[in-house]
PDB file of C-alpha atoms in Angstrom:
ATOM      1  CA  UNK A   1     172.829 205.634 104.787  1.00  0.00           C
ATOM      2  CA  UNK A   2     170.587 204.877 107.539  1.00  0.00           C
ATOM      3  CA  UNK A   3     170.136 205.754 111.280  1.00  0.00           C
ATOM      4  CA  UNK A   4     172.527 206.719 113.622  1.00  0.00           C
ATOM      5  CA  UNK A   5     171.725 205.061 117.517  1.00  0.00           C
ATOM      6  CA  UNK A   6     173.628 206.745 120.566  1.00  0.00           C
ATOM      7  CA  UNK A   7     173.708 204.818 123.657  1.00  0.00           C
ATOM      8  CA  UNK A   8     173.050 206.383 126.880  1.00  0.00           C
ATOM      9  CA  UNK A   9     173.985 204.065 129.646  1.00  0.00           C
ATOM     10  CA  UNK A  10     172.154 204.286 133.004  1.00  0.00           C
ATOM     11  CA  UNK A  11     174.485 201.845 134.846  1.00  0.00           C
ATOM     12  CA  UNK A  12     177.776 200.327 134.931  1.00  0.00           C
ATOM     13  CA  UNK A  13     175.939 197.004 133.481  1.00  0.00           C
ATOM     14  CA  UNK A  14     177.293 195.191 130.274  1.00  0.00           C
ATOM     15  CA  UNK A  15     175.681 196.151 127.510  1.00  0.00           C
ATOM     16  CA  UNK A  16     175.012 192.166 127.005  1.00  0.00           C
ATOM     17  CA  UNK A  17     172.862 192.415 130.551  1.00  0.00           C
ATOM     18  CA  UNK A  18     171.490 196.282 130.185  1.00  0.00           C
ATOM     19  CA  UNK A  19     168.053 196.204 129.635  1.00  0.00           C
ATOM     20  CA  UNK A  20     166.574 199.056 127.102  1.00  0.00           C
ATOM     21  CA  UNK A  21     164.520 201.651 129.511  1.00  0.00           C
ATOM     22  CA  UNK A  22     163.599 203.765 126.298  1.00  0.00           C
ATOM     23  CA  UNK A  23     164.087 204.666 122.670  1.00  0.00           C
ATOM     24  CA  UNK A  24     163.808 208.481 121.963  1.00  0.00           C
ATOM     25  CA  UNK A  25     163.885 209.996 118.270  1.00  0.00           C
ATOM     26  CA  UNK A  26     166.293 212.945 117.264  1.00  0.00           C
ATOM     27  CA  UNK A  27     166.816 214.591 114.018  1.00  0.00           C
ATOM     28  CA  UNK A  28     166.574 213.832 110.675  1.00  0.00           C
ATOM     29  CA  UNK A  29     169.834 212.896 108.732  1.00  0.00           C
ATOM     30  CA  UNK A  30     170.013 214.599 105.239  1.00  0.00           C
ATOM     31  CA  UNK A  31     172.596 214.881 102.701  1.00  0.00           C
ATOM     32  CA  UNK A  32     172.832 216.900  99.584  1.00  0.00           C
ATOM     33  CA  UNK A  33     172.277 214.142  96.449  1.00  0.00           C
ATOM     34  CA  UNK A  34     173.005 214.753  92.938  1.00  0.00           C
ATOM     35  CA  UNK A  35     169.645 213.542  90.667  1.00  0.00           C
ATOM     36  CA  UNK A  36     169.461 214.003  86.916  1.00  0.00           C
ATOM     37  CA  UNK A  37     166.697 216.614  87.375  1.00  0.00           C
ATOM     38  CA  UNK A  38     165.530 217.107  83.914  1.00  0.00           C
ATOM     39  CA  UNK A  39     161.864 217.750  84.696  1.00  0.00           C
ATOM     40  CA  UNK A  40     161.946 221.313  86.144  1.00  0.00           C
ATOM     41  CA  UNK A  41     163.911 222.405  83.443  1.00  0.00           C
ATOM     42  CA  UNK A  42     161.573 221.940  80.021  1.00  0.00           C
ATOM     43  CA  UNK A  43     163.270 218.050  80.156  1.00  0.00           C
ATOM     44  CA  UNK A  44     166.565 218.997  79.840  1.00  0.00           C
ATOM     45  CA  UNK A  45     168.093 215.481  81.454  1.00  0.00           C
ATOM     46  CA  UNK A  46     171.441 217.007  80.531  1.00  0.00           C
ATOM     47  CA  UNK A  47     171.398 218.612  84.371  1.00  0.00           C
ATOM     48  CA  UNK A  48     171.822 217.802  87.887  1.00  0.00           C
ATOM     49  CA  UNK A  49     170.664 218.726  90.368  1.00  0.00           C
ATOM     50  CA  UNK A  50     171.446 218.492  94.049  1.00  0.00           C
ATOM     51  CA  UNK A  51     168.547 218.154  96.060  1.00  0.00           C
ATOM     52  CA  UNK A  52     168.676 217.324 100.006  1.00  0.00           C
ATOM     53  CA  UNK A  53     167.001 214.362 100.726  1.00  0.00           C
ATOM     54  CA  UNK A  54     166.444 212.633 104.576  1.00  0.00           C
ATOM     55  CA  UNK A  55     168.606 209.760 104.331  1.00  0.00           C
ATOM     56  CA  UNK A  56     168.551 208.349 108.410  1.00  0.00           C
ATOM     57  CA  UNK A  57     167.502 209.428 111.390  1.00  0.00           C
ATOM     58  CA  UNK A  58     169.567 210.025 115.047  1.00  0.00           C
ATOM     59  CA  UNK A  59     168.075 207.642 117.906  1.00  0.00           C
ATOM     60  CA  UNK A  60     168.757 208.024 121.057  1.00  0.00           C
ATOM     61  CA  UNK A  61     168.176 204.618 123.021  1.00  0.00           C
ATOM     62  CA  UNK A  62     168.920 204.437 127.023  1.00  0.00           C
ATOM     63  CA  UNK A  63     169.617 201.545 128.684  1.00  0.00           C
ATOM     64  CA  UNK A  64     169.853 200.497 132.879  1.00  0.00           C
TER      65      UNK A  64
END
C-alpha cells in the first residue's frame, strides 16, 4: 500500500544532482478489501464484504 511516484526527468542530469522543479498529484489508488461487514446486515459478522477503499495515491514529481 501506499503512493506510487513517477519521475519525469527534464534533463540528462543524475538523479543524485536533479533538482525537483515540481510535485503534481494524480489519482487515487483503490483496491477492493474484504471487511467482516456485519453491521449492514442486522449484525450478521458471519459476512464479508468487499468494499473499495483508497489505499495510495499516483504522484507525479519532475525534476531538471
Amino acid at each position: 500500500m501506499g503512493n506510487r511516484v513517477i519521475v519525469n526527468r527534464l534533463s540528462s542530469a543524475p538523479l543524485s544532482e536533479a533538482e525537483i522543479i515540481a510535485v503534481r498529484p494524480g489519482a487515487e489508488i483503490r483496491e477492493w478489501v474484504t471487511s467482516n461487514g456485519g453491521s449492514r446486515r442486522g449484525g450478521d459478522h458471519s459476512r464479508e464484504d468487499r468494499v473499495l477503499r483508497t489505499v495510495g495515491r499516483i504522484l507525479y514529481v519532475d525534476v531538471r
